Amino acid sequence: EMLKSIPNSNQWLVTICACLGGGITMGSTMGFTTILVGKLQQEDDEALRMSLEDASWIGTVWALASTISSLFGGLLADSIGRKRAIIVSSVPFIASWVLLTTATSTSSVLISMVLSGLGDGLMFPIIPIYVTEIAHPRLRATLCNLVNSTQILGLILDFSLILVFHWKTLAGIMIIPPIATIVSMLVVPETPHWLASKGRMEEATESMRWLRNGEDITEEMNEIKEISKNNVESESFCQNAKKTFDIYTSRKFLKPFGFAGSLFCLYNFCGFSTVQFYMMTIFTESGSSIESSSATLLVSCWRLVVSFMSSFALHHVSRRTLFFSTAVILATSQASLGTFFYLKTLPDWKSWTNSLGWFPLFSIFSIYAGGQLGFSPITKILISEVFPTSIRATSASLCVVTGFLCMGLATKLFSQFVFWFGFYGSFWLYSGFTLLCLVFGYLGMPETSGVSLAKIQENFVKKE
């Protein structure tokens, strides 16, 4: 009863239930890949020790497994519902952590990364969609950004606990978040949009009424009913999948996918995610005056701070303005770090760069200030906004498929980029891709801030 008297409290409660376990699960998995890349190169057990080249497969197989499973995650969410799909996607994470805890060879480590990648691919597109569909348009960006914040919290837990525990012990501790996800999702409602798409309007209305704390929902429900009236879907998974693929030749899929999918691909080539995988190596090679594990933890804490700032910015600044300004900050920071690496290769500048041991940490802070404040969250939020309800999860999954393919390729190519271009050339290349994202966003990004999902879909349909 006390929660009912607090405006939007049920939306926040549901978002926290979806994000706290799920976000920490996904974040801790990504953080653990960074830990493994660094730790296994120094592992005492020869059966588990890896070279940098071998360790590059850790992030690669994780990304490739995520790519494969993300498509099925969308089909699953469109068929059985967002809520139950999140519960199902938690299971591979549990299996992965159990296998890591008992790992005896590099093969078992890589298999565990495949399992966690399968879980991440299933969960990654579904949680933002779930939050998007339960949130009021005024709160949508802020609540969706909570997914990013809890993922970063997962990173912080990883990088904090690894200072105390062995990586196998840490893997055992990290079984808790996916279990918490399953438990928390059992007590929250399904989204009104999905229920309406299945013709279950009475349940959809009840869900919406609860989510809005008893406020007037007439306008929102009328919009949902309007876009759902010609959208009667089969409950059969196979029939639903067939109908989903049939619609892929229409503009209501091709137009948003052409933009959101392409932007997400470019995003994954700009190096923002690759830096996370190789952060410890970057700090070591740059001659940072701060030990790599401590520096990585500091960066994760900074990302969490910026993520909270991002929630405020997303609520008060238009999407396009925030995206463009933060892309400039990101590109400039990447170019600056590349220039620092280049100056380190020049004998006349070596003593000067050695005196700037703080600069690599400052540059990474700047990279995440730009990326985390707007560039990254807006790219991900758009994926969950621009598609019609009936194909939203599957379409978002296709975007994730293409993006994860690019992430896997970019992660695997990082060691080759360093070999071909040096660290400086690699970061200059990433800066160029970020600027390309900026230009692409300027040409095609719609302004969706404060616009209902029904109106976003309606705007695309009107252009057919």
CSV table of C-alpha atoms in Angstrom, one decimal:
chain,number,residue,atom,x,y,z
A,1,GLU,CA,0.0,0.0,0.0
A,2,MET,CA,2.8,2.4,0.8
A,3,LEU,CA,4.4,1.8,-2.7
A,4,LYS,CA,1.1,2.6,-4.3
A,5,SER,CA,1.2,6.1,-2.9
A,6,ILE,CA,4.6,6.7,-4.5
A,7,PRO,CA,4.3,7.8,-8.2
A,8,ASN,CA,5.9,5.4,-10.7
A,9,SER,CA,7.0,3.1,-7.8
A,10,ASN,CA,5.8,-0.1,-9.5
A,11,GLN,CA,7.6,0.7,-12.7
A,12,TRP,CA,10.8,1.2,-10.6
A,13,LEU,CA,10.2,-1.9,-8.7
A,14,VAL,CA,9.7,-4.1,-11.8
A,15,THR,CA,12.7,-2.5,-13.5
A,16,ILE,CA,14.9,-3.2,-10.4
A,17,CYS,CA,13.7,-6.9,-10.3
A,18,ALA,CA,14.5,-7.3,-14.0
A,19,CYS,CA,17.8,-5.4,-14.0
A,20,LEU,CA,19.4,-6.1,-10.6
A,21,GLY,CA,19.9,-9.8,-11.1
A,22,GLY,CA,20.0,-9.8,-14.9
A,23,GLY,CA,22.2,-6.7,-15.3
A,24,ILE,CA,24.7,-7.9,-12.7
A,25,THR,CA,24.7,-11.3,-14.3
A,26,MET,CA,25.6,-9.9,-17.8
A,27,GLY,CA,28.0,-7.4,-16.4
A,28,SER,CA,29.9,-9.9,-14.2
A,29,THR,CA,30.2,-12.2,-17.2
A,30,MET,CA,31.8,-9.5,-19.4
A,31,GLY,CA,34.0,-8.4,-16.5
A,32,PHE,CA,35.1,-12.0,-16.0
A,33,THR,CA,36.3,-12.3,-19.5
A,34,THR,CA,38.7,-9.4,-18.8
A,35,ILE,CA,39.9,-11.1,-15.6
A,36,LEU,CA,40.5,-14.4,-17.4
A,37,VAL,CA,42.5,-12.7,-20.2
A,38,GLY,CA,44.8,-11.2,-17.6
A,39,LYS,CA,44.9,-14.0,-15.0
A,40,LEU,CA,45.3,-17.0,-17.4
A,41,GLN,CA,48.4,-15.5,-18.9
A,42,GLN,CA,50.0,-15.6,-15.4
A,43,GLU,CA,48.3,-18.8,-14.2
A,44,ASP,CA,50.5,-21.2,-12.2
A,45,ASP,CA,48.6,-24.3,-13.5
A,46,GLU,CA,50.1,-25.1,-16.9
A,47,ALA,CA,46.9,-26.8,-18.0
A,48,LEU,CA,45.0,-23.5,-17.6
A,49,ARG,CA,47.8,-21.1,-18.8
A,50,MET,CA,47.2,-19.1,-22.0
A,51,SER,CA,49.2,-16.8,-24.3
A,52,LEU,CA,47.7,-13.4,-25.3
A,53,GLU,CA,46.8,-14.9,-28.7
A,54,ASP,CA,45.1,-17.9,-27.1
A,55,ALA,CA,43.4,-15.7,-24.5
A,56,SER,CA,41.9,-13.6,-27.3
A,57,TRP,CA,39.6,-16.6,-28.0
A,58,ILE,CA,37.9,-16.1,-24.6
A,59,GLY,CA,36.2,-12.9,-25.7
A,60,THR,CA,35.7,-14.2,-29.2
A,61,VAL,CA,33.9,-17.5,-28.4
A,62,TRP,CA,31.8,-15.6,-25.9
A,63,ALA,CA,30.8,-13.1,-28.6
A,64,LEU,CA,30.1,-15.7,-31.2
A,65,ALA,CA,28.0,-17.8,-28.8
A,66,SER,CA,26.1,-14.6,-28.0
A,67,THR,CA,25.5,-14.0,-31.7
A,68,ILE,CA,24.0,-17.4,-32.3
A,69,SER,CA,21.7,-17.4,-29.2
A,70,SER,CA,20.5,-13.8,-29.5
A,71,LEU,CA,18.3,-14.5,-32.5
A,72,PHE,CA,16.6,-17.4,-30.6
A,73,GLY,CA,16.2,-15.1,-27.6
A,74,GLY,CA,14.0,-12.8,-29.7
A,75,LEU,CA,11.9,-15.6,-31.1
A,76,LEU,CA,11.5,-17.0,-27.5
A,77,ALA,CA,10.5,-13.7,-26.1
A,78,ASP,CA,7.9,-13.1,-28.9
A,79,SER,CA,6.5,-16.5,-28.3
A,80,ILE,CA,6.4,-17.2,-24.6
A,81,GLY,CA,6.7,-13.7,-23.3
A,82,ARG,CA,9.4,-11.3,-22.1
A,83,LYS,CA,9.2,-12.4,-18.5
A,84,ARG,CA,9.5,-16.2,-19.0
A,85,ALA,CA,12.2,-15.7,-21.6
A,86,ILE,CA,14.4,-13.8,-19.1
A,87,ILE,CA,13.9,-16.8,-16.7
A,88,VAL,CA,15.0,-19.3,-19.3
A,89,SER,CA,18.0,-17.2,-20.3
A,90,SER,CA,19.4,-17.3,-16.7
A,91,VAL,CA,20.0,-21.1,-16.9
A,92,PRO,CA,23.1,-21.1,-19.1
A,93,PHE,CA,24.8,-18.5,-16.9
A,94,ILE,CA,24.4,-20.9,-13.9
A,95,ALA,CA,25.9,-23.8,-15.9
A,96,SER,CA,28.8,-21.6,-17.0
A,97,TRP,CA,29.7,-20.4,-13.5
A,98,VAL,CA,29.6,-24.0,-12.2
A,99,LEU,CA,31.9,-25.2,-15.0
A,100,LEU,CA,34.4,-22.3,-14.4
A,101,THR,CA,34.5,-23.1,-10.7
A,102,THR,CA,35.6,-26.7,-11.5
A,103,ALA,CA,37.7,-25.9,-14.6
A,104,THR,CA,40.8,-28.1,-15.1
A,105,SER,CA,41.8,-27.1,-18.6
A,106,THR,CA,41.7,-24.3,-21.1
A,107,SER,CA,39.0,-26.3,-23.0
A,108,SER,CA,36.6,-26.2,-20.0
A,109,VAL,CA,37.3,-22.4,-19.7
A,110,LEU,CA,36.3,-21.9,-23.3
A,111,ILE,CA,33.2,-24.1,-23.0
A,112,SER,CA,32.1,-22.1,-20.0
A,113,MET,CA,32.5,-18.9,-22.1
A,114,VAL,CA,30.3,-20.5,-24.8
A,115,LEU,CA,27.6,-21.2,-22.2
A,116,SER,CA,27.8,-17.7,-20.7
A,117,GLY,CA,27.7,-16.3,-24.3
A,118,LEU,CA,24.6,-18.3,-25.0
A,119,GLY,CA,22.9,-16.9,-21.8
A,120,ASP,CA,24.0,-13.3,-22.7
A,121,GLY,CA,22.8,-13.5,-26.2
A,122,LEU,CA,19.4,-14.7,-25.0
A,123,MET,CA,19.1,-12.1,-22.2
A,124,PHE,CA,20.8,-9.0,-23.7
A,125,PRO,CA,18.0,-8.0,-26.1
A,126,ILE,CA,15.1,-9.1,-23.8
A,127,ILE,CA,15.7,-7.1,-20.6
A,128,PRO,CA,15.8,-3.7,-22.4
A,129,ILE,CA,12.6,-4.7,-24.3
A,130,TYR,CA,10.9,-5.7,-21.1
A,131,VAL,CA,11.8,-2.5,-19.4
A,132,THR,CA,10.9,-0.5,-22.5
A,133,GLU,CA,7.4,-2.0,-22.7
A,134,ILE,CA,6.5,-1.5,-19.0
A,135,ALA,CA,7.8,2.1,-18.8
A,136,HIS,CA,5.9,5.3,-19.3
A,137,PRO,CA,7.4,7.4,-22.2
A,138,ARG,CA,8.6,10.0,-19.7
A,139,LEU,CA,10.6,7.4,-17.8
A,140,ARG,CA,11.6,5.1,-20.5
A,141,ALA,CA,15.1,6.3,-21.1
A,142,THR,CA,15.9,6.6,-17.4
A,143,LEU,CA,14.6,3.1,-16.6
A,144,CYS,CA,16.3,1.5,-19.6
A,145,ASN,CA,19.6,3.1,-18.5
A,146,LEU,CA,19.3,1.1,-15.3
A,147,VAL,CA,20.2,-1.9,-17.3
A,148,ASN,CA,23.6,-0.3,-18.1
A,149,SER,CA,24.0,0.8,-14.5
A,150,THR,CA,23.5,-2.7,-13.1
A,151,GLN,CA,25.8,-4.2,-15.7
A,152,ILE,CA,28.5,-1.9,-14.5
A,153,LEU,CA,27.7,-2.9,-10.9
A,154,GLY,CA,28.4,-6.5,-12.1
A,155,LEU,CA,31.8,-5.3,-13.4
A,156,ILE,CA,32.6,-3.6,-10.1
A,157,LEU,CA,31.8,-6.7,-8.1
A,158,ASP,CA,34.1,-8.7,-10.3
A,159,PHE,CA,37.0,-6.3,-10.1
A,160,SER,CA,36.6,-5.8,-6.4
A,161,LEU,CA,36.2,-9.4,-5.4
A,162,ILE,CA,39.1,-10.6,-7.6
A,163,LEU,CA,41.4,-8.5,-5.3
A,164,VAL,CA,40.4,-10.9,-2.5
A,165,PHE,CA,39.4,-14.2,-4.1
A,166,HIS,CA,40.9,-16.6,-6.6
A,167,TRP,CA,39.1,-16.4,-9.9
A,168,LYS,CA,37.6,-19.9,-9.4
A,169,THR,CA,36.2,-18.8,-6.1
A,170,LEU,CA,34.8,-15.7,-7.7
A,171,ALA,CA,33.1,-17.8,-10.3
A,172,GLY,CA,31.3,-19.7,-7.5
A,173,ILE,CA,30.1,-16.5,-5.9
A,174,MET,CA,28.7,-15.3,-9.2
A,175,ILE,CA,26.2,-18.1,-9.4
A,176,ILE,CA,24.0,-16.0,-7.1
A,177,PRO,CA,22.9,-13.3,-9.5
A,178,PRO,CA,21.3,-15.5,-12.2
A,179,ILE,CA,19.5,-17.5,-9.4
A,180,ALA,CA,18.3,-14.1,-8.1
A,181,THR,CA,17.1,-13.2,-11.6
A,182,ILE,CA,14.9,-16.3,-11.8
A,183,VAL,CA,13.4,-15.7,-8.3
A,184,SER,CA,12.7,-12.0,-8.9
A,185,MET,CA,11.1,-12.5,-12.3
A,186,LEU,CA,8.6,-15.0,-10.9
A,187,VAL,CA,6.9,-12.1,-9.0
A,188,VAL,CA,6.6,-9.4,-11.6
A,189,PRO,CA,3.9,-9.0,-14.4
A,190,GLU,CA,4.2,-9.6,-18.1
A,191,THR,CA,4.4,-6.5,-20.3
A,192,PRO,CA,1.0,-5.0,-21.4
A,193,HIS,CA,2.4,-4.7,-25.0
A,194,TRP,CA,3.1,-8.4,-25.3
A,195,LEU,CA,-0.1,-9.5,-23.7
A,196,ALA,CA,-2.1,-7.2,-26.1
A,197,SER,CA,-0.2,-8.6,-29.1
A,198,LYS,CA,-1.5,-12.0,-28.1
A,199,GLY,CA,-5.1,-10.7,-27.8
A,200,ARG,CA,-5.1,-10.9,-24.0
A,201,MET,CA,-6.4,-7.4,-23.5
A,202,GLU,CA,-8.0,-7.9,-20.1
A,203,GLU,CA,-4.6,-9.1,-18.7
A,204,ALA,CA,-2.8,-6.3,-20.5
A,205,THR,CA,-5.1,-3.7,-19.0
A,206,GLU,CA,-4.7,-5.2,-15.5
A,207,SER,CA,-0.9,-5.2,-15.9
A,208,MET,CA,-0.9,-1.6,-17.2
A,209,ARG,CA,-3.1,-0.5,-14.3
A,210,TRP,CA,-0.8,-2.0,-11.7
A,211,LEU,CA,2.3,-0.6,-13.4
A,212,ARG,CA,0.9,2.9,-13.4
A,213,ASN,CA,-0.1,2.8,-9.7
A,214,GLY,CA,-3.8,3.2,-10.5
A,215,GLU,CA,-3.4,6.3,-12.7
A,216,ASP,CA,-5.5,6.9,-15.8
A,217,ILE,CA,-4.3,4.5,-18.5
A,218,THR,CA,-7.0,5.2,-21.1
A,219,GLU,CA,-4.7,6.9,-23.6
A,220,GLU,CA,-1.9,4.4,-23.4
A,221,MET,CA,-4.3,1.4,-23.6
A,222,ASN,CA,-6.1,2.9,-26.6
A,223,GLU,CA,-2.8,3.3,-28.4
A,224,ILE,CA,-1.9,-0.3,-27.6
A,225,LYS,CA,-5.3,-1.6,-28.7
A,226,GLU,CA,-5.0,0.3,-32.0
A,227,ILE,CA,-1.7,-1.2,-33.0
A,228,SER,CA,-2.7,-4.7,-31.7
A,229,LYS,CA,-6.1,-5.0,-33.3
A,230,ASN,CA,-4.7,-6.4,-36.6
A,231,ASN,CA,-2.0,-8.3,-34.8
A,232,VAL,CA,-3.4,-11.7,-33.8
A,233,GLU,CA,-0.5,-14.0,-33.4
A,234,SER,CA,-0.4,-17.8,-32.9
A,235,GLU,CA,0.7,-19.2,-29.6
A,236,SER,CA,2.7,-21.8,-31.5
A,237,PHE,CA,6.4,-21.1,-31.4
A,238,CYS,CA,7.0,-22.5,-35.0
A,239,GLN,CA,3.9,-20.6,-36.4
A,240,ASN,CA,5.0,-17.4,-34.6
A,241,ALA,CA,8.5,-17.8,-36.0
A,242,LYS,CA,7.2,-18.3,-39.6
A,243,LYS,CA,5.0,-15.2,-39.3
A,244,THR,CA,7.9,-13.2,-37.9
A,245,PHE,CA,10.1,-14.1,-40.9
A,246,ASP,CA,7.3,-13.3,-43.4
A,247,ILE,CA,7.1,-9.7,-42.2
A,248,TYR,CA,10.8,-9.1,-42.7
A,249,THR,CA,10.2,-7.9,-46.3
A,250,SER,CA,8.1,-5.0,-45.1
A,251,ARG,CA,9.3,-1.5,-44.5
A,252,LYS,CA,8.1,-1.6,-40.9
A,253,PHE,CA,11.0,-4.0,-40.3
A,254,LEU,CA,13.5,-3.0,-43.0
A,255,LYS,CA,13.5,0.7,-42.3
A,256,PRO,CA,14.2,0.6,-38.5
A,257,PHE,CA,16.6,-2.4,-39.0
A,258,GLY,CA,18.5,-0.6,-41.7
A,259,PHE,CA,19.3,2.2,-39.2
A,260,ALA,CA,19.4,0.5,-35.8
A,261,GLY,CA,21.3,-2.6,-37.0
A,262,SER,CA,23.9,-0.6,-39.0
A,263,LEU,CA,24.4,1.8,-36.1
A,264,PHE,CA,24.9,-1.1,-33.6
A,265,CYS,CA,27.5,-2.7,-36.0
A,266,LEU,CA,29.4,0.5,-36.3
A,267,TYR,CA,29.2,0.9,-32.5
A,268,ASN,CA,30.9,-2.5,-31.9
A,269,PHE,CA,33.7,-1.5,-34.3
A,270,CYS,CA,34.4,1.8,-32.5
A,271,GLY,CA,36.3,-0.1,-29.8
A,272,PHE,CA,34.1,0.8,-26.8
A,273,SER,CA,33.5,-2.9,-25.9
A,274,THR,CA,36.9,-4.1,-27.1
A,275,VAL,CA,38.6,-1.8,-24.5
A,276,GLN,CA,36.7,-3.6,-21.8
A,277,PHE,CA,38.0,-7.0,-22.8
A,278,TYR,CA,41.7,-5.9,-23.0
A,279,MET,CA,41.7,-3.1,-20.3
A,280,MET,CA,44.3,-4.8,-18.1
A,281,THR,CA,46.6,-5.3,-21.1
A,282,ILE,CA,46.1,-1.7,-22.2
A,283,PHE,CA,47.1,-0.3,-18.8
A,284,THR,CA,50.1,-2.5,-18.7
A,285,GLU,CA,51.3,-1.7,-22.2
A,286,SER,CA,50.7,2.1,-21.7
A,287,GLY,CA,53.0,2.3,-18.7
A,288,SER,CA,50.3,3.4,-16.4
A,289,SER,CA,51.5,4.4,-12.9
A,290,ILE,CA,48.5,2.6,-11.4
A,291,GLU,CA,48.5,-1.2,-11.2
A,292,SER,CA,46.2,-2.7,-13.9
A,293,SER,CA,43.8,-4.5,-11.6
A,294,SER,CA,43.3,-1.4,-9.4
A,295,ALA,CA,43.0,0.9,-12.5
A,296,THR,CA,40.4,-1.4,-14.0
A,297,LEU,CA,38.4,-1.3,-10.7
A,298,LEU,CA,38.6,2.5,-10.7
A,299,VAL,CA,37.4,2.7,-14.3
A,300,SER,CA,34.4,0.5,-13.4
A,301,CYS,CA,33.5,2.7,-10.5
A,302,TRP,CA,33.8,5.8,-12.8
A,303,ARG,CA,31.5,4.1,-15.3
A,304,LEU,CA,28.9,3.6,-12.6
A,305,VAL,CA,29.0,7.3,-11.7
A,306,VAL,CA,28.7,8.3,-15.3
A,307,SER,CA,25.8,5.9,-15.8
A,308,PHE,CA,23.9,7.6,-13.0
A,309,MET,CA,24.7,11.0,-14.6
A,310,SER,CA,23.4,9.5,-17.9
A,311,SER,CA,20.0,8.7,-16.4
A,312,PHE,CA,19.7,12.4,-15.6
A,313,ALA,CA,21.0,13.5,-19.0
A,314,LEU,CA,18.6,11.1,-20.9
A,315,HIS,CA,15.7,12.6,-19.0
A,316,HIS,CA,16.5,16.2,-19.7
A,317,VAL,CA,18.5,16.3,-23.0
A,318,SER,CA,17.2,15.2,-26.5
A,319,ARG,CA,18.6,11.9,-27.8
A,320,ARG,CA,20.2,13.4,-30.9
A,321,THR,CA,21.9,16.2,-29.0
A,322,LEU,CA,23.3,13.9,-26.3
A,323,PHE,CA,24.4,11.3,-28.8
A,324,PHE,CA,26.3,13.7,-31.0
A,325,SER,CA,28.0,15.5,-28.1
A,326,THR,CA,29.1,12.3,-26.4
A,327,ALA,CA,30.4,10.8,-29.7
A,328,VAL,CA,32.7,13.8,-30.1
A,329,ILE,CA,34.0,13.3,-26.5
A,330,LEU,CA,34.6,9.6,-27.2
A,331,ALA,CA,36.3,10.1,-30.5
A,332,THR,CA,38.6,12.8,-29.1
A,333,SER,CA,39.5,10.6,-26.1
A,334,GLN,CA,40.4,7.6,-28.3
A,335,ALA,CA,42.5,9.8,-30.6
A,336,SER,CA,44.3,11.3,-27.5
A,337,LEU,CA,45.2,7.9,-26.1
A,338,GLY,CA,46.4,6.8,-29.5
A,339,THR,CA,48.6,9.9,-29.7
A,340,PHE,CA,50.0,9.1,-26.3
A,341,PHE,CA,50.9,5.5,-27.4
A,342,TYR,CA,52.5,7.0,-30.5
A,343,LEU,CA,54.7,9.5,-28.6
A,344,LYS,CA,55.9,6.6,-26.4
A,345,THR,CA,57.5,5.1,-29.5
A,346,LEU,CA,59.6,8.3,-30.1
A,347,PRO,CA,62.9,8.4,-28.2
A,348,ASP,CA,62.8,12.2,-27.9
A,349,TRP,CA,59.4,12.0,-26.1
A,350,LYS,CA,60.0,8.9,-24.0
A,351,SER,CA,61.0,10.7,-20.8
A,352,TRP,CA,58.1,13.1,-21.1
A,353,THR,CA,55.5,10.3,-21.6
A,354,ASN,CA,57.0,8.3,-18.7
A,355,SER,CA,56.3,11.2,-16.4
A,356,LEU,CA,52.6,11.1,-17.5
A,357,GLY,CA,51.8,7.7,-15.9
A,358,TRP,CA,48.4,9.1,-14.9
A,359,PHE,CA,47.4,9.9,-18.6
A,360,PRO,CA,46.3,6.4,-19.7
A,361,LEU,CA,43.8,6.2,-16.7
A,362,PHE,CA,42.6,9.8,-17.5
A,363,SER,CA,42.1,8.8,-21.2
A,364,ILE,CA,40.1,5.7,-20.3
A,365,PHE,CA,38.0,7.8,-17.9
A,366,SER,CA,37.4,10.2,-20.8
A,367,ILE,CA,36.5,7.4,-23.2
A,368,TYR,CA,33.8,6.1,-20.7
A,369,ALA,CA,32.7,9.6,-19.9
A,370,GLY,CA,31.7,10.0,-23.6
A,371,GLY,CA,30.6,6.4,-24.2
A,372,GLN,CA,28.7,5.8,-21.0
A,373,LEU,CA,27.0,9.2,-20.8
A,374,GLY,CA,25.1,9.0,-24.0
A,375,PHE,CA,26.8,7.2,-27.0
A,376,SER,CA,26.4,3.6,-25.7
A,377,PRO,CA,23.0,3.8,-23.9
A,378,ILE,CA,21.3,5.6,-26.7
A,379,THR,CA,22.5,3.1,-29.3
A,380,LYS,CA,21.1,0.3,-27.2
A,381,ILE,CA,17.8,2.0,-26.2
A,382,LEU,CA,17.0,2.7,-29.9
A,383,ILE,CA,17.2,-1.0,-30.7
A,384,SER,CA,14.3,-1.6,-28.2
A,385,GLU,CA,12.2,1.3,-29.3
A,386,VAL,CA,12.0,1.5,-33.1
A,387,PHE,CA,10.4,-1.9,-34.0
A,388,PRO,CA,6.6,-2.8,-33.8
A,389,THR,CA,5.5,-4.8,-30.8
A,390,SER,CA,4.8,-8.0,-32.7
A,391,ILE,CA,8.4,-8.3,-34.0
A,392,ARG,CA,10.2,-6.1,-31.4
A,393,ALA,CA,12.1,-8.9,-29.6
A,394,THR,CA,13.0,-10.8,-32.7
A,395,SER,CA,14.0,-7.7,-34.6
A,396,ALA,CA,16.1,-6.4,-31.7
A,397,SER,CA,17.7,-9.8,-31.6
A,398,LEU,CA,18.7,-9.5,-35.2
A,399,CYS,CA,20.3,-6.2,-34.5
A,400,VAL,CA,22.2,-7.9,-31.6
A,401,VAL,CA,23.2,-10.8,-33.9
A,402,THR,CA,24.8,-8.4,-36.4
A,403,GLY,CA,26.3,-6.3,-33.6
A,404,PHE,CA,27.8,-9.3,-31.7
A,405,LEU,CA,29.3,-10.7,-35.0
A,406,CYS,CA,31.0,-7.3,-35.3
A,407,MET,CA,32.0,-7.4,-31.6
A,408,GLY,CA,33.5,-10.9,-32.0
A,409,LEU,CA,35.4,-9.9,-35.1
A,410,ALA,CA,36.6,-6.7,-33.5
A,411,THR,CA,37.7,-8.5,-30.3
A,412,LYS,CA,39.6,-11.2,-32.2
A,413,LEU,CA,41.2,-8.6,-34.5
A,414,PHE,CA,42.5,-6.4,-31.6
A,415,SER,CA,45.7,-8.4,-31.3
A,416,GLN,CA,46.2,-8.2,-35.1
A,417,PHE,CA,45.4,-4.5,-35.1
A,418,VAL,CA,48.1,-4.0,-32.5
A,419,PHE,CA,50.5,-6.1,-34.6
A,420,TRP,CA,49.7,-4.2,-37.8
A,421,PHE,CA,49.2,-0.6,-36.6
A,422,GLY,CA,50.5,-0.6,-33.0
A,423,PHE,CA,48.4,0.5,-30.0
A,424,TYR,CA,48.4,4.0,-31.4
A,425,GLY,CA,47.1,3.1,-34.8
A,426,SER,CA,44.4,0.9,-33.3
A,427,PHE,CA,43.0,3.7,-31.2
A,428,TRP,CA,43.2,6.2,-34.1
A,429,LEU,CA,41.2,3.6,-36.1
A,430,TYR,CA,38.6,3.3,-33.3
A,431,SER,CA,38.3,7.1,-33.2
A,432,GLY,CA,37.6,7.1,-36.9
A,433,PHE,CA,34.8,4.5,-36.5
A,434,THR,CA,33.3,6.6,-33.7
A,435,LEU,CA,33.2,9.7,-36.0
A,436,LEU,CA,31.5,7.5,-38.7
A,437,CYS,CA,28.9,6.6,-36.1
A,438,LEU,CA,28.4,10.3,-35.5
A,439,VAL,CA,27.8,11.0,-39.2
A,440,PHE,CA,25.5,8.0,-39.6
A,441,GLY,CA,23.5,9.0,-36.5
A,442,TYR,CA,23.2,12.6,-37.8
A,443,LEU,CA,21.7,11.4,-41.1
A,444,GLY,CA,19.3,8.8,-39.8
A,445,MET,CA,18.6,9.0,-36.0
A,446,PRO,CA,14.9,9.7,-35.1
A,447,GLU,CA,14.1,11.8,-32.0
A,448,THR,CA,12.3,9.3,-29.8
A,449,SER,CA,12.7,11.1,-26.4
A,450,GLY,CA,9.3,11.3,-24.7
A,451,VAL,CA,7.5,9.6,-27.6
A,452,SER,CA,5.3,6.6,-26.9
A,453,LEU,CA,6.2,3.2,-28.5
A,454,ALA,CA,2.8,3.3,-30.3
A,455,LYS,CA,3.6,6.7,-31.9
A,456,ILE,CA,7.1,5.6,-32.8
A,457,GLN,CA,5.6,2.6,-34.7
A,458,GLU,CA,2.9,4.8,-36.2
A,459,ASN,CA,5.5,7.3,-37.5
A,460,PHE,CA,7.3,4.5,-39.4
A,461,VAL,CA,4.1,3.0,-40.8
A,462,LYS,CA,3.1,6.5,-42.1
A,463,LYS,CA,6.2,6.6,-44.2
A,464,GLU,CA,5.4,3.5,-46.1
